[in-house]
PDB file of C-alpha atoms in Angstrom:
ATOM      1  CA  MET Q  14       9.202 -57.964   4.301  1.00 47.00           C
ATOM      2  CA  LYS Q  15       6.611 -57.422   1.598  1.00 46.00           C
ATOM      3  CA  LYS Q  16       4.420 -55.567   4.085  1.00 47.00           C
ATOM      4  CA  THR Q  17       7.384 -53.385   5.063  1.00 50.00           C
ATOM      5  CA  ARG Q  18       8.183 -52.547   1.436  1.00 52.00           C
ATOM      6  CA  LEU Q  19       4.507 -51.841   0.794  1.00 51.00           C
ATOM      7  CA  LEU Q  20       4.319 -49.549   3.817  1.00 49.00           C
ATOM      8  CA  ILE Q  21       7.438 -47.665   2.717  1.00 47.00           C
ATOM      9  CA  ALA Q  22       6.032 -47.364  -0.801  1.00 51.00           C
ATOM     10  CA  MET Q  23       2.760 -45.992   0.552  1.00 49.00           C
ATOM     11  CA  LEU Q  24       4.585 -43.487   2.767  1.00 47.00           C
ATOM     12  CA  LEU Q  25       6.659 -42.336  -0.197  1.00 46.00           C
ATOM     13  CA  MET Q  26       3.477 -41.921  -2.237  1.00 46.00           C
ATOM     14  CA  LEU Q  27       1.900 -39.876   0.578  1.00 45.00           C
ATOM     15  CA  VAL Q  28       4.984 -37.677   0.867  1.00 41.00           C
ATOM     16  CA  ALA Q  29       5.052 -37.205  -2.905  1.00 41.00           C
ATOM     17  CA  ALA Q  30       1.335 -36.399  -2.982  1.00 41.00           C
ATOM     18  CA  SER Q  31       1.756 -33.924  -0.127  1.00 39.00           C
ATOM     19  CA  GLY Q  32       4.675 -32.284  -1.901  1.00 42.00           C
ATOM     20  CA  HIS Q  33       2.656 -32.028  -5.109  1.00 43.00           C
ATOM     21  CA  ALA Q  34      -0.234 -30.422  -3.226  1.00 49.00           C
ATOM     22  CA  GLN Q  35       2.104 -27.885  -1.649  1.00 57.00           C
ATOM     23  CA  ASP Q  36       3.728 -27.142  -5.012  1.00 85.00           C
ATOM     24  CA  SER Q  37       0.296 -26.788  -6.582  1.00 90.00           C
ATOM     25  CA  TYR Q  38      -0.866 -24.372  -3.860  1.00 93.00           C
ATOM     26  CA  ARG Q  39       2.402 -22.431  -4.060  1.00 94.00           C
ATOM     27  CA  GLN Q  40       1.956 -22.115  -7.827  1.00 94.00           C
ATOM     28  CA  ALA Q  41      -1.602 -20.877  -7.304  1.00 94.00           C
ATOM     29  CA  VAL Q  42      -0.292 -18.219  -4.890  1.00 93.00           C
ATOM     30  CA  LYS Q  43       2.351 -17.245  -7.440  1.00 94.00           C
ATOM     31  CA  ASP Q  44      -0.304 -16.953 -10.157  1.00 94.00           C
ATOM     32  CA  TYR Q  45      -2.386 -14.722  -7.853  1.00 92.00           C
ATOM     33  CA  LEU Q  46       0.561 -12.456  -7.008  1.00 90.00           C
ATOM     34  CA  THR Q  47       1.396 -12.212 -10.704  1.00 92.00           C
ATOM     35  CA  ALA Q  48      -2.187 -11.423 -11.702  1.00 91.00           C
ATOM     36  CA  ASN Q  49      -2.361  -8.819  -8.935  1.00 85.00           C
ATOM     37  CA  ASP Q  50       1.001  -7.348 -10.020  1.00 84.00           C
ATOM     38  CA  GLN Q  51       2.354  -7.764  -6.483  1.00 84.00           C
ATOM     39  CA  PHE Q  52       5.733  -9.073  -7.623  1.00 87.00           C
ATOM     40  CA  GLU Q  53       6.507  -5.968  -9.659  1.00 86.00           C
ATOM     41  CA  LYS Q  54       5.068  -3.514  -7.131  1.00 81.00           C
ATOM     42  CA  THR Q  55       7.102  -4.914  -4.259  1.00 84.00           C
ATOM     43  CA  LYS Q  56      10.205  -5.286  -6.420  1.00 86.00           C
ATOM     44  CA  SER Q  57      10.139  -1.560  -7.240  1.00 84.00           C
ATOM     45  CA  ILE Q  58      10.015  -0.725  -3.521  1.00 84.00           C
ATOM     46  CA  ILE Q  59      12.930  -3.052  -2.750  1.00 89.00           C
ATOM     47  CA  SER Q  60      14.966  -1.518  -5.579  1.00 88.00           C
ATOM     48  CA  SER Q  61      14.561   1.863  -3.872  1.00 86.00           C
ATOM     49  CA  MET Q  62      15.419   0.468  -0.435  1.00 88.00           C
ATOM     50  CA  GLY Q  63      19.047   0.107  -1.454  1.00 88.00           C
ATOM     51  CA  MET Q  64      19.518   3.761  -0.537  1.00 88.00           C
ATOM     52  CA  LEU Q  65      18.918   2.852   3.113  1.00 87.00           C
ATOM     53  CA  PHE Q  66      22.365   1.210   3.152  1.00 90.00           C
ATOM     54  CA  ASP Q  67      25.778   2.852   3.238  1.00 87.00           C
ATOM     55  CA  GLY Q  68      26.908   3.139  -0.381  1.00 82.00           C
ATOM     56  CA  LYS Q  69      30.505   3.803   0.660  1.00 81.00           C
ATOM     57  CA  GLY Q  70      30.977   0.439   2.355  1.00 73.00           C
ATOM     58  CA  GLN Q  71      32.876  -2.576   1.095  1.00 82.00           C
ATOM     59  CA  VAL Q  72      29.964  -4.036  -0.899  1.00 87.00           C
ATOM     60  CA  ASP Q  73      28.220  -2.732  -4.008  1.00 91.00           C
ATOM     61  CA  ILE Q  74      24.682  -2.033  -2.783  1.00 92.00           C
ATOM     62  CA  ASP Q  75      23.094  -1.956  -6.239  1.00 92.00           C
ATOM     63  CA  GLN Q  76      24.681  -5.243  -7.280  1.00 93.00           C
ATOM     64  CA  LEU Q  77      23.771  -6.857  -3.963  1.00 94.00           C
ATOM     65  CA  THR Q  78      20.165  -5.684  -4.231  1.00 94.00           C
ATOM     66  CA  GLN Q  79      19.948  -7.067  -7.758  1.00 95.00           C
ATOM     67  CA  ARG Q  80      21.377 -10.352  -6.520  1.00 95.00           C
ATOM     68  CA  TYR Q  81      18.666 -10.529  -3.866  1.00 95.00           C
ATOM     69  CA  LEU Q  82      15.988  -9.880  -6.487  1.00 94.00           C
ATOM     70  CA  ASP Q  83      17.441 -12.543  -8.776  1.00 94.00           C
ATOM     71  CA  GLU Q  84      18.178 -15.225  -6.193  1.00 94.00           C
ATOM     72  CA  GLN Q  85      15.970 -14.808  -3.134  1.00 94.00           C
ATOM     73  CA  TYR Q  86      13.122 -12.402  -3.731  1.00 94.00           C
ATOM     74  CA  GLU Q  87      10.518 -14.711  -5.278  1.00 93.00           C
ATOM     75  CA  LYS Q  88      11.092 -17.398  -2.624  1.00 93.00           C
ATOM     76  CA  ASP Q  89      10.634 -14.863   0.192  1.00 92.00           C
ATOM     77  CA  MET Q  90       7.469 -13.468  -1.395  1.00 91.00           C
ATOM     78  CA  LEU Q  91       5.944 -16.918  -1.786  1.00 92.00           C
ATOM     79  CA  ASP Q  92       7.007 -18.067   1.692  1.00 91.00           C
ATOM     80  CA  CYS Q  93       5.276 -15.063   3.272  1.00 88.00           C
ATOM     81  CA  PHE Q  94       2.096 -15.191   1.222  1.00 89.00           C
ATOM     82  CA  VAL Q  95       1.696 -18.965   1.292  1.00 90.00           C
ATOM     83  CA  LEU Q  96       1.937 -18.929   5.103  1.00 88.00           C
ATOM     84  CA  GLN Q  97      -0.528 -16.090   5.544  1.00 85.00           C
ATOM     85  CA  MET Q  98      -3.034 -17.371   3.010  1.00 87.00           C
ATOM     86  CA  THR Q  99      -2.918 -20.836   4.541  1.00 88.00           C
ATOM     87  CA  GLU Q 100      -3.494 -19.419   8.019  1.00 84.00           C
ATOM     88  CA  LYS Q 101      -6.456 -17.373   6.732  1.00 83.00           C
ATOM     89  CA  GLY Q 102      -8.032 -20.447   5.136  1.00 86.00           C
ATOM     90  CA  VAL Q 103      -7.660 -19.293   1.524  1.00 89.00           C
ATOM     91  CA  SER Q 104      -7.982 -22.377  -0.680  1.00 92.00           C
ATOM     92  CA  GLU Q 105      -6.336 -23.169  -3.992  1.00 93.00           C
ATOM     93  CA  ALA Q 106      -9.792 -22.958  -5.593  1.00 94.00           C
ATOM     94  CA  ASP Q 107     -10.201 -19.430  -4.149  1.00 93.00           C
ATOM     95  CA  LEU Q 108      -6.894 -18.376  -5.669  1.00 94.00           C
ATOM     96  CA  LYS Q 109      -7.699 -19.806  -9.078  1.00 94.00           C
ATOM     97  CA  GLU Q 110     -11.133 -18.184  -9.101  1.00 94.00           C
ATOM     98  CA  VAL Q 111      -9.720 -14.745  -8.282  1.00 93.00           C
ATOM     99  CA  VAL Q 112      -6.925 -15.125 -10.844  1.00 94.00           C
ATOM    100  CA  SER Q 113      -9.534 -15.821 -13.525  1.00 95.00           C
ATOM    101  CA  LEU Q 114     -11.349 -12.610 -12.541  1.00 93.00           C
ATOM    102  CA  LEU Q 115      -8.206 -10.470 -12.437  1.00 93.00           C
ATOM    103  CA  THR Q 116      -6.853 -11.720 -15.772  1.00 94.00           C
ATOM    104  CA  SER Q 117     -10.098 -11.144 -17.686  1.00 95.00           C
ATOM    105  CA  PRO Q 118     -10.130  -8.121 -20.051  1.00 95.00           C
ATOM    106  CA  ALA Q 119     -12.361  -6.219 -17.606  1.00 95.00           C
ATOM    107  CA  GLY Q 120     -10.077  -7.207 -14.719  1.00 93.00           C
ATOM    108  CA  LYS Q 121      -6.930  -6.017 -16.480  1.00 93.00           C
ATOM    109  CA  ALA Q 122      -8.572  -2.705 -17.397  1.00 95.00           C
ATOM    110  CA  TYR Q 123      -9.768  -2.223 -13.827  1.00 93.00           C
ATOM    111  CA  GLN Q 124      -6.347  -2.930 -12.328  1.00 90.00           C
ATOM    112  CA  GLU Q 125      -4.692  -0.449 -14.674  1.00 91.00           C
ATOM    113  CA  HIS Q 126      -7.230   2.259 -13.879  1.00 94.00           C
ATOM    114  CA  GLN Q 127      -7.162   1.424 -10.182  1.00 90.00           C
ATOM    115  CA  GLN Q 128      -3.404   1.976 -10.032  1.00 86.00           C
ATOM    116  CA  GLU Q 129      -3.819   5.387 -11.667  1.00 89.00           C
ATOM    117  CA  TRP Q 130      -6.581   6.201  -9.198  1.00 91.00           C
ATOM    118  CA  LEU Q 131      -4.545   5.136  -6.146  1.00 86.00           C
ATOM    119  CA  SER Q 132      -1.669   7.381  -7.243  1.00 83.00           C
ATOM    120  CA  GLU Q 133      -4.082  10.291  -7.554  1.00 86.00           C
ATOM    121  CA  LEU Q 134      -5.700   9.372  -4.241  1.00 88.00           C
ATOM    122  CA  LEU Q 135      -2.360   9.348  -2.432  1.00 82.00           C
ATOM    123  CA  ALA Q 136      -1.611  12.844  -3.686  1.00 80.00           C
ATOM    124  CA  ASP Q 137      -5.074  14.144  -2.819  1.00 84.00           C
ATOM    125  CA  MET Q 138      -4.775  12.740   0.692  1.00 82.00           C
ATOM    126  CA  MET Q 139      -1.302  14.141   1.293  1.00 77.00           C
ATOM    127  CA  LEU Q 140      -1.587  17.616  -0.191  1.00 72.00           C
ATOM    128  CA  PRO Q 141      -4.059  19.003   2.371  1.00 69.00           C
ATOM    129  CA  LEU Q 142      -1.810  17.794   5.175  1.00 69.00           C
ATOM    130  CA  MET Q 143       1.008  19.802   3.686  1.00 67.00           C
ATOM    131  CA  ALA Q 144      -1.034  22.851   4.693  1.00 61.00           C
ATOM    132  CA  MET Q 145       0.382  22.172   8.131  1.00 61.00           C
ATOM    133  CA  SER Q 146       3.311  24.365   7.170  1.00 61.00           C
ATOM    134  CA  GLN Q 147       5.555  26.364   9.454  1.00 57.00           C
ATOM    135  CA  ASP Q 148       3.296  29.354   8.802  1.00 62.00           C
ATOM    136  CA  VAL Q 149       0.468  27.566  10.613  1.00 69.00           C
ATOM    137  CA  VAL Q 150       2.695  26.539  13.507  1.00 66.00           C
ATOM    138  CA  ASP Q 151       4.080  30.092  13.903  1.00 70.00           C
ATOM    139  CA  ALA Q 152       0.697  31.841  13.618  1.00 71.00           C
ATOM    140  CA  GLU Q 153      -0.637  33.820  16.552  1.00 75.00           C
ATOM    141  CA  ASP Q 154      -3.650  31.503  16.643  1.00 76.00           C
ATOM    142  CA  PRO Q 155      -2.444  28.258  14.992  1.00 71.00           C
ATOM    143  CA  TYR Q 156      -5.792  26.542  15.389  1.00 72.00           C
ATOM    144  CA  ALA Q 157      -7.699  29.352  13.655  1.00 75.00           C
ATOM    145  CA  GLU Q 158      -5.067  29.402  10.903  1.00 73.00           C
ATOM    146  CA  LEU Q 159      -5.407  25.672  10.443  1.00 74.00           C
ATOM    147  CA  GLU Q 160      -9.193  25.918  10.157  1.00 74.00           C
ATOM    148  CA  SER Q 161      -8.842  28.532   7.418  1.00 73.00           C
ATOM    149  CA  VAL Q 162      -6.308  26.444   5.471  1.00 72.00           C
ATOM    150  CA  MET Q 163      -7.887  22.999   5.797  1.00 79.00           C
ATOM    151  CA  GLU Q 164     -11.498  23.395   4.785  1.00 81.00           C
ATOM    152  CA  ILE Q 165     -13.692  20.324   4.474  1.00 86.00           C
ATOM    153  CA  VAL Q 166     -13.215  18.893   0.977  1.00 89.00           C
ATOM    154  CA  GLU Q 167     -16.229  19.373  -1.302  1.00 92.00           C
ATOM    155  CA  PRO Q 168     -17.221  17.171  -4.277  1.00 94.00           C
ATOM    156  CA  ARG Q 169     -16.122  18.321  -7.715  1.00 93.00           C
ATOM    157  CA  GLU Q 170     -18.908  20.146  -9.504  1.00 93.00           C
ATOM    158  CA  ASP Q 171     -18.460  18.140 -12.711  1.00 95.00           C
ATOM    159  CA  ILE Q 172     -19.102  14.748 -11.098  1.00 96.00           C
ATOM    160  CA  ASP Q 173     -22.160  13.009 -12.457  1.00 93.00           C
ATOM    161  CA  ALA Q 174     -24.716  12.162  -9.741  1.00 95.00           C
ATOM    162  CA  ALA Q 175     -25.281   8.633 -11.063  1.00 95.00           C
ATOM    163  CA  TYR Q 176     -21.522   8.016 -11.017  1.00 96.00           C
ATOM    164  CA  ALA Q 177     -21.253   9.316  -7.443  1.00 96.00           C
ATOM    165  CA  GLU Q 178     -24.054   7.006  -6.302  1.00 96.00           C
ATOM    166  CA  LYS Q 179     -22.537   3.969  -8.010  1.00 96.00           C
ATOM    167  CA  PHE Q 180     -19.099   4.791  -6.569  1.00 96.00           C
ATOM    168  CA  LYS Q 181     -20.583   5.039  -3.088  1.00 94.00           C
ATOM    169  CA  ASN Q 182     -22.338   1.679  -3.390  1.00 94.00           C
ATOM    170  CA  THR Q 183     -19.336  -0.203  -4.809  1.00 93.00           C
ATOM    171  CA  ILE Q 184     -15.949   1.300  -3.919  1.00 93.00           C
ATOM    172  CA  MET Q 185     -16.887   2.990  -0.645  1.00 93.00           C
ATOM    173  CA  GLU Q 186     -18.642  -0.153   0.605  1.00 90.00           C
ATOM    174  CA  SER Q 187     -15.708  -2.403  -0.296  1.00 87.00           C
ATOM    175  CA  THR Q 188     -13.499  -4.078   2.313  1.00 81.00           C
ATOM    176  CA  PHE Q 189     -10.481  -2.390   0.710  1.00 79.00           C
ATOM    177  CA  VAL Q 190     -11.766   1.141   1.380  1.00 85.00           C
ATOM    178  CA  LYS Q 191     -13.247   0.298   4.768  1.00 84.00           C
ATOM    179  CA  ASN Q 192      -9.910  -1.140   5.922  1.00 80.00           C
ATOM    180  CA  MET Q 193      -8.093   1.967   4.731  1.00 81.00           C
ATOM    181  CA  THR Q 194     -10.491   4.424   6.367  1.00 84.00           C
ATOM    182  CA  ASP Q 195     -10.637   2.401   9.575  1.00 83.00           C
ATOM    183  CA  GLN Q 196      -6.846   2.469   9.845  1.00 78.00           C
ATOM    184  CA  ILE Q 197      -6.778   6.249   9.366  1.00 79.00           C
ATOM    185  CA  MET Q 198      -9.499   6.889  11.933  1.00 81.00           C
ATOM    186  CA  GLU Q 199      -8.250   4.293  14.419  1.00 79.00           C
ATOM    187  CA  GLY Q 200      -5.407   6.533  15.589  1.00 72.00           C
ATOM    188  CA  TYR Q 201      -7.751   9.392  16.396  1.00 73.00           C
ATOM    189  CA  GLU Q 202     -10.324   7.202  18.116  1.00 71.00           C
ATOM    190  CA  ASN Q 203      -7.838   5.216  20.222  1.00 71.00           C
ATOM    191  CA  ASP Q 204      -5.260   7.897  21.078  1.00 70.00           C
ATOM    192  CA  THR Q 205      -5.653   9.898  24.275  1.00 71.00           C
ATOM    193  CA  VAL Q 206      -4.341  13.462  24.416  1.00 70.00           C
ATOM    194  CA  SER Q 207      -3.715  15.136  27.770  1.00 76.00           C
ATOM    195  CA  ASP Q 208      -2.785  18.644  26.581  1.00 76.00           C
ATOM    196  CA  PRO Q 209      -5.935  20.749  25.867  1.00 76.00           C
ATOM    197  CA  ASP Q 210      -4.323  22.547  22.905  1.00 71.00           C
ATOM    198  CA  GLU Q 211      -3.205  19.261  21.370  1.00 73.00           C
ATOM    199  CA  GLN Q 212      -6.703  17.897  21.932  1.00 78.00           C
ATOM    200  CA  LYS Q 213      -8.089  20.701  19.743  1.00 77.00           C
ATOM    201  CA  TYR Q 214      -5.809  19.667  16.885  1.00 76.00           C
ATOM    202  CA  HIS Q 215      -6.631  16.023  17.506  1.00 78.00           C
ATOM    203  CA  ASP Q 216     -10.380  16.687  17.363  1.00 82.00           C
ATOM    204  CA  PHE Q 217     -10.002  18.912  14.306  1.00 82.00           C
ATOM    205  CA  PHE Q 218      -8.164  16.289  12.270  1.00 82.00           C
ATOM    206  CA  ALA Q 219     -10.552  13.542  13.375  1.00 84.00           C
ATOM    207  CA  LYS Q 220     -13.482  15.622  12.153  1.00 86.00           C
ATOM    208  CA  TRP Q 221     -11.672  16.704   8.984  1.00 87.00           C
ATOM    209  CA  TRP Q 222     -10.753  13.157   7.950  1.00 87.00           C
ATOM    210  CA  LYS Q 223     -14.204  11.787   8.717  1.00 88.00           C
ATOM    211  CA  SER Q 224     -15.905  14.503   6.673  1.00 90.00           C
ATOM    212  CA  SER Q 225     -13.394  14.741   3.834  1.00 91.00           C
ATOM    213  CA  LEU Q 226     -12.272  11.162   3.158  1.00 91.00           C
ATOM    214  CA  PRO Q 227     -15.341   9.992   1.191  1.00 93.00           C
ATOM    215  CA  THR Q 228     -15.130  13.084  -1.007  1.00 95.00           C
ATOM    216  CA  ILE Q 229     -11.378  12.710  -1.533  1.00 94.00           C
ATOM    217  CA  PHE Q 230     -11.953   9.137  -2.694  1.00 95.00           C
ATOM    218  CA  LEU Q 231     -14.675  10.229  -5.107  1.00 96.00           C
ATOM    219  CA  ASN Q 232     -12.874  13.300  -6.483  1.00 95.00           C
ATOM    220  CA  SER Q 233      -9.713  11.358  -7.206  1.00 94.00           C
ATOM    221  CA  ALA Q 234     -11.582   8.509  -8.899  1.00 95.00           C
ATOM    222  CA  TYR Q 235     -13.792  10.534 -11.247  1.00 96.00           C
ATOM    223  CA  GLY Q 236     -12.306  10.546 -14.723  1.00 94.00           C
ATOM    224  CA  THR Q 237     -10.012   7.618 -13.924  1.00 95.00           C
ATOM    225  CA  LEU Q 238     -12.287   4.786 -12.822  1.00 96.00           C
ATOM    226  CA  THR Q 239     -14.898   4.358 -15.554  1.00 96.00           C
ATOM    227  CA  PRO Q 240     -18.547   3.334 -14.973  1.00 96.00           C
ATOM    228  CA  GLU Q 241     -17.537  -0.054 -16.414  1.00 96.00           C
ATOM    229  CA  ASP Q 242     -14.773  -0.259 -13.814  1.00 96.00           C
ATOM    230  CA  LEU Q 243     -17.338   0.356 -11.079  1.00 96.00           C
ATOM    231  CA  ASP Q 244     -19.547  -2.430 -12.444  1.00 95.00           C
ATOM    232  CA  TYR Q 245     -16.565  -4.786 -12.421  1.00 95.00           C
ATOM    233  CA  ALA Q 246     -15.551  -3.651  -8.921  1.00 93.00           C
ATOM    234  CA  GLY Q 247     -19.061  -4.311  -7.640  1.00 92.00           C
ATOM    235  CA  MET Q 248     -18.856  -7.866  -8.956  1.00 93.00           C
ATOM    236  CA  LEU Q 249     -15.290  -8.369  -7.678  1.00 91.00           C
ATOM    237  CA  TYR Q 250     -15.912  -7.039  -4.164  1.00 89.00           C
ATOM    238  CA  SER Q 251     -18.998  -9.211  -3.775  1.00 89.00           C
ATOM    239  CA  ASN Q 252     -17.106 -12.362  -4.784  1.00 90.00           C
ATOM    240  CA  ASP Q 253     -16.604 -14.646  -1.757  1.00 88.00           C
ATOM    241  CA  ALA Q 254     -13.157 -15.842  -2.832  1.00 89.00           C
ATOM    242  CA  PHE Q 255     -11.922 -12.295  -3.425  1.00 88.00           C
ATOM    243  CA  CYS Q 256     -13.310 -11.161  -0.071  1.00 83.00           C
ATOM    244  CA  ARG Q 257     -11.389 -13.911   1.698  1.00 80.00           C
ATOM    245  CA  LEU Q 258      -8.223 -12.733   0.001  1.00 80.00           C
ATOM    246  CA  GLY Q 259      -9.062  -9.093   0.637  1.00 67.00           C
ATOM    247  CA  ASP Q 260      -9.428  -9.825   4.338  1.00 54.00           C
ATOM    248  CA  LEU Q 261      -5.672 -10.401   4.440  1.00 51.00           C
ATOM    249  CA  GLY Q 262      -5.457  -6.622   4.660  1.00 44.00           C
ATOM    250  CA  ASN Q 263      -6.572  -6.904   8.292  1.00 43.00           C
ATOM    251  CA  LEU Q 264      -3.326  -8.624   9.293  1.00 37.00           C
ATOM    252  CA  ASP Q 265      -0.956  -6.697  11.519  1.00 39.00           C
ATOM    253  CA  ARG Q 266       0.981  -4.284   9.323  1.00 37.00           C
ATOM    254  CA  ASP Q 267       4.314  -5.008  10.993  1.00 34.00           C
ATOM    255  CA  ALA Q 268       4.112  -8.702  10.098  1.00 40.00           C
ATOM    256  CA  GLY Q 269       1.746  -8.751   7.169  1.00 47.00           C
ATOM    257  CA  GLN Q 270       2.179  -9.654   3.548  1.00 55.00           C
ATOM    258  CA  TRP Q 271       4.909  -7.861   1.644  1.00 57.00           C
ATOM    259  CA  GLY Q 272       6.092  -6.033   4.801  1.00 71.00           C
ATOM    260  CA  ASP Q 273       7.686  -9.328   5.791  1.00 82.00           C
ATOM    261  CA  VAL Q 274       9.537  -9.416   2.486  1.00 85.00           C
ATOM    262  CA  LEU Q 275      10.994  -5.960   3.051  1.00 85.00           C
ATOM    263  CA  VAL Q 276      12.284  -7.106   6.440  1.00 87.00           C
ATOM    264  CA  LYS Q 277      13.747 -10.244   4.856  1.00 90.00           C
ATOM    265  CA  TYR Q 278      15.525  -8.079   2.275  1.00 91.00           C
ATOM    266  CA  MET Q 279      17.065  -5.869   4.969  1.00 91.00           C
ATOM    267  CA  GLU Q 280      18.227  -8.905   6.949  1.00 92.00           C
ATOM    268  CA  TRP Q 281      19.631 -10.615   3.843  1.00 93.00           C
ATOM    269  CA  MET Q 282      21.575  -7.504   2.863  1.00 93.00           C
ATOM    270  CA  GLU Q 283      23.145  -7.246   6.307  1.00 92.00           C
ATOM    271  CA  GLU Q 284      24.076 -10.933   6.186  1.00 93.00           C
ATOM    272  CA  GLN Q 285      25.926 -10.222   2.929  1.00 92.00           C
ATOM    273  CA  GLY Q 286      27.930  -7.419   4.543  1.00 91.00           C
ATOM    274  CA  ALA Q 287      25.808  -4.343   3.755  1.00 91.00           C
ATOM    275  CA  THR Q 288      25.735  -1.699   6.484  1.00 90.00           C
ATOM    276  CA  PRO Q 289      22.590   0.360   7.177  1.00 88.00           C
ATOM    277  CA  SER Q 290      23.192   4.051   6.560  1.00 85.00           C
ATOM    278  CA  GLU Q 291      23.446   6.301   9.600  1.00 82.00           C
ATOM    279  CA  ASP Q 292      22.487   9.362   7.548  1.00 81.00           C
ATOM    280  CA  PRO Q 293      19.064  10.533   8.860  1.00 75.00           C
ATOM    281  CA  GLY Q 294      18.323  12.093   5.475  1.00 78.00           C
ATOM    282  CA  VAL Q 295      18.153   8.789   3.602  1.00 77.00           C
ATOM    283  CA  ALA Q 296      14.765   7.933   5.108  1.00 73.00           C
ATOM    284  CA  MET Q 297      13.313  11.114   3.584  1.00 74.00           C
ATOM    285  CA  GLU Q 298      14.972  10.357   0.254  1.00 77.00           C
ATOM    286  CA  PHE Q 299      13.464   6.885   0.329  1.00 76.00           C
ATOM    287  CA  LEU Q 300      10.025   8.342   1.045  1.00 70.00           C
ATOM    288  CA  LYS Q 301      10.426  10.795  -1.830  1.00 72.00           C
ATOM    289  CA  SER Q 302      11.357   7.968  -4.184  1.00 72.00           C
ATOM    290  CA  ILE Q 303       8.243   6.006  -3.223  1.00 67.00           C
ATOM    291  CA  PHE Q 304       6.039   9.021  -3.954  1.00 64.00           C
ATOM    292  CA  ALA Q 305       7.912   9.653  -7.197  1.00 64.00           C
ATOM    293  CA  SER Q 306       7.278   6.084  -8.341  1.00 60.00           C
ATOM    294  CA  SER Q 307       3.571   6.964  -8.250  1.00 57.00           C
ATOM    295  CA  GLY Q 308       4.136  10.141 -10.232  1.00 56.00           C
ATOM    296  CA  ILE Q 309       3.873  12.368  -7.166  1.00 55.00           C
ATOM    297  CA  ASP Q 310       6.340  15.100  -6.227  1.00 56.00           C
ATOM    298  CA  LEU Q 311       5.135  16.326  -2.862  1.00 51.00           C
ATOM    299  CA  PHE Q 312       8.428  17.736  -1.736  1.00 51.00           C
ATOM    300  CA  GLY Q 313       9.652  19.707  -4.715  1.00 50.00           C
ATOM    301  CA  THR Q 314      13.222  19.717  -5.995  1.00 44.00           C
ATOM    302  CA  GLU Q 315      16.264  21.575  -4.820  1.00 42.00           C
ATOM    303  CA  GLU Q 316      16.014  23.790  -7.869  1.00 39.00           C
ATOM    304  CA  GLU Q 317      12.451  24.744  -6.971  1.00 40.00           C
ATOM    305  CA  ALA Q 318      13.029  25.357  -3.266  1.00 36.00           C
ATOM    306  CA  PRO Q 319      16.763  25.371  -2.440  1.00 33.00           C
ATOM    307  CA  GLU Q 320      16.321  27.016   0.959  1.00 38.00           C
ATOM    308  CA  LYS Q 321      13.257  25.152   2.183  1.00 35.00           C
ATOM    309  CA  SER Q 322      12.788  21.814   3.873  1.00 32.00           C
ATOM    310  CA  TRP Q 323       9.600  19.993   2.967  1.00 29.00           C
ATOM    311  CA  PHE Q 324       7.713  20.922   6.155  1.00 34.00           C
ATOM    312  CA  ASP Q 325       8.382  24.639   5.578  1.00 38.00           C
ATOM    313  CA  MET Q 326       6.723  24.666   2.158  1.00 34.00           C
ATOM    314  CA  ASP Q 327       3.396  26.250   1.346  1.00 38.00           C
ATOM    315  CA  LEU Q 328       1.018  24.536  -1.050  1.00 34.00           C
ATOM    316  CA  GLU Q 329       2.130  26.742  -3.924  1.00 39.00           C
ATOM    317  CA  ASP Q 330       5.676  25.437  -3.466  1.00 38.00           C
ATOM    318  CA  LEU Q 331       4.533  21.886  -4.164  1.00 35.00           C
ATOM    319  CA  GLY Q 332       4.500  20.226  -7.565  1.00 37.00           C
ATOM    320  CA  ARG Q 333       2.602  17.082  -8.408  1.00 35.00           C
ATOM    321  CA  GLY Q 334       3.406  14.893 -11.385  1.00 34.00           C
ATOM    322  CA  LYS Q 335       0.626  13.637 -13.621  1.00 33.00           C
TER     323      LYS Q 335
END
């Protein structure tokens, strides 16, 4: 009997210890997501996703979305990230080490400047593509028109050479940038095009992206990321723990990281009686809201272009917030 009670006591201790370890790891993941501002970033996207549901249904979409954020959101975020980080072999020590780097004064300054840079980068990457207006499509020689509109991006003349070299050796060599550029180029390298005319466009954009991307990164960063930021980034991107976390970006996009949370939100809303909107225009409105949250107005307003859809606009029709 004593042996039985002792065995039960030991099992309970093991269960309790296991639970404590899981709680400790979960807290470390939460601290990382907080330090990396992932909670707030994803929350702002979810707040905008309410427009993807029918607002004229029997449930209040805004109230239901707020209820999800209050009651379920943090759990879903942690469930997704804990699972993925565990599968990738990210340890609690890794998480704590990266949190200490991100929450340092230099880390906080870098994250603030990085967010400003990424907003600028998004605009600089999208604006040239908007040159693919209806005028290009309707031209007598669309390919020649496209070549004249989309010239290879050149470096800004005011960029200091020492800054450009440091940026190349830190940011451009980072896993973050390499993942992003690889994903952009992957479509052009893996896609096969049978139509000869389409192949010309395909080859043009592959060449344009390959030649222009490094310069777009640099141009958008200069004046936003400071030399001190680059020094910090060089240290951060060479840190083993951070690199293990950064490698999470290689996970499949349909099932990776916060994408899972967005799916969980959609499913939860439908379980509560929300009905997805059948209006095809809401997807565009959602996209516009995401750009607007970064201070970017790629599509203009109705007042600016009441008769034009976004793909009919010329570059001069476009406004970009600062």
